[in-house]
Coordinates of C-alpha atoms in Angstrom, one line a residue:
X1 CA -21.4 56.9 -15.4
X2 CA -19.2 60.0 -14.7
X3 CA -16.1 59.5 -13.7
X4 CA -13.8 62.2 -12.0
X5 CA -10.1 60.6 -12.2
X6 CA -6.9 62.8 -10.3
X7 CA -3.2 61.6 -11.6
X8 CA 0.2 62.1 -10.1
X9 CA 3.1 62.1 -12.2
X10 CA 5.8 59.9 -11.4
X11 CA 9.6 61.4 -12.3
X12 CA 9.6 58.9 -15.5
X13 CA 5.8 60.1 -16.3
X14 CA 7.0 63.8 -16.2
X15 CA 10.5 63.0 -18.8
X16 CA 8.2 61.5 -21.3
X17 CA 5.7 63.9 -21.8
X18 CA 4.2 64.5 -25.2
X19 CA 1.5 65.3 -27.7
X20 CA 1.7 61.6 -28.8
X21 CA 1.1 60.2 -25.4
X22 CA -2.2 62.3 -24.7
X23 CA -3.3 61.1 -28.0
X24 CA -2.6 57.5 -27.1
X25 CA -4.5 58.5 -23.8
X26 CA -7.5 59.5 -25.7
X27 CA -7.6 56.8 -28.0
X28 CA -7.7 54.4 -24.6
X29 CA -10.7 56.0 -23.3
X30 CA -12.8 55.5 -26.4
X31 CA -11.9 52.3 -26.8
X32 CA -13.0 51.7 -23.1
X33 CA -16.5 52.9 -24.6
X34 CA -15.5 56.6 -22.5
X35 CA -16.7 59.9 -23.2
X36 CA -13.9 62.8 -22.4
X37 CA -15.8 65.7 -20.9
X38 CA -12.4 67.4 -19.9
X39 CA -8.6 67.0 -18.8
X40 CA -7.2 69.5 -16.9
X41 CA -3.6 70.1 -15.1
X42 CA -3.4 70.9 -11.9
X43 CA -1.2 72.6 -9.6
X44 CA -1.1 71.0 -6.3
X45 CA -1.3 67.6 -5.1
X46 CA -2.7 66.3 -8.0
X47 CA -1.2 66.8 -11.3
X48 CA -4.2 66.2 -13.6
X49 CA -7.8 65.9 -13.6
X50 CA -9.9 64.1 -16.2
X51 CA -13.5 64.0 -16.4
X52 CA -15.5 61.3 -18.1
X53 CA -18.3 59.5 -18.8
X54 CA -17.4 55.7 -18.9
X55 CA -19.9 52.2 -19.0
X56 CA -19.1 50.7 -15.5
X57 CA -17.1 50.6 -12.6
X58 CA -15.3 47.8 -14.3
X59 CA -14.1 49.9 -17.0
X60 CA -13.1 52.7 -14.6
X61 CA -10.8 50.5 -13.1
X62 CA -9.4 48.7 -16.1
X63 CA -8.7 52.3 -17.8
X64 CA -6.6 53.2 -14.5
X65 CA -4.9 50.3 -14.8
X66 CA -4.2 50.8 -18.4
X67 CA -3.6 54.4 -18.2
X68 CA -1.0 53.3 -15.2
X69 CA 0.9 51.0 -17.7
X70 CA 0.8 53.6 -20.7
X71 CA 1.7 56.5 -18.8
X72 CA 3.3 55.9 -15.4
X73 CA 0.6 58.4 -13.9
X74 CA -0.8 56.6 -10.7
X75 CA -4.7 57.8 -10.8
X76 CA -7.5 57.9 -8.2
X77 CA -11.1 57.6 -9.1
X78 CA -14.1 58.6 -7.7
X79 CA -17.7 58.2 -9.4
X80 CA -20.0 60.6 -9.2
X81 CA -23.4 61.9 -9.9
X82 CA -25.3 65.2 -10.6
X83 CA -26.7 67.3 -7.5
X84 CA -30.2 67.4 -9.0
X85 CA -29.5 63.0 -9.2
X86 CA -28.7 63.1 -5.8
X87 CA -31.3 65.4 -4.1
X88 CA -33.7 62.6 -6.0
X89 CA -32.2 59.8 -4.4
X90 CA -32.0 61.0 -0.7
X91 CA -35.2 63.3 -0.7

């Protein structure tokens, strides 16, 4: 399922930013059986966007979780499909 997850930083999140930690971020996803289709930084009210493709709804919330207790970044989530999925479903 794609996935479109929106962090905010917390003031600890933004002191202990680094190369290392995206990695470890990366890592996470895959091991949650996720696909990174892109991360982004914001400017704005959210800090960061990542999209991904990711098994379940079960997974989406354990890797918010996890990412929570790796990073300090609070995330929201919000599943999502293709237009062309959509227009199939409701037409």
């Amino acid at each position: 399922m794609k996935v479109l997850m929106l962090g905010k930083y917390s003031v600890e999140a933004i002191k202990n930013i680094s190369k290392e930690r995206t990695k470890k971020v990366e890592q996470l996803i895959k091991k949650l059986g996720g696909k990174i289709d892109g991360m982004y930084v914001l400017v704005g009210e959210y800090d960061l966007a990542f999209i991904l493709e990711l098994p379940s709804v079960e997974d989406v919330i354990k890797l918010s979780v996890e990412l929570a207790k790796l990073t300090g970044i609070s995330f929201v989530s919000f599943p999502a499909i293709n237009v062309e999925k959509f227009d199939n479903l409701v037409a």
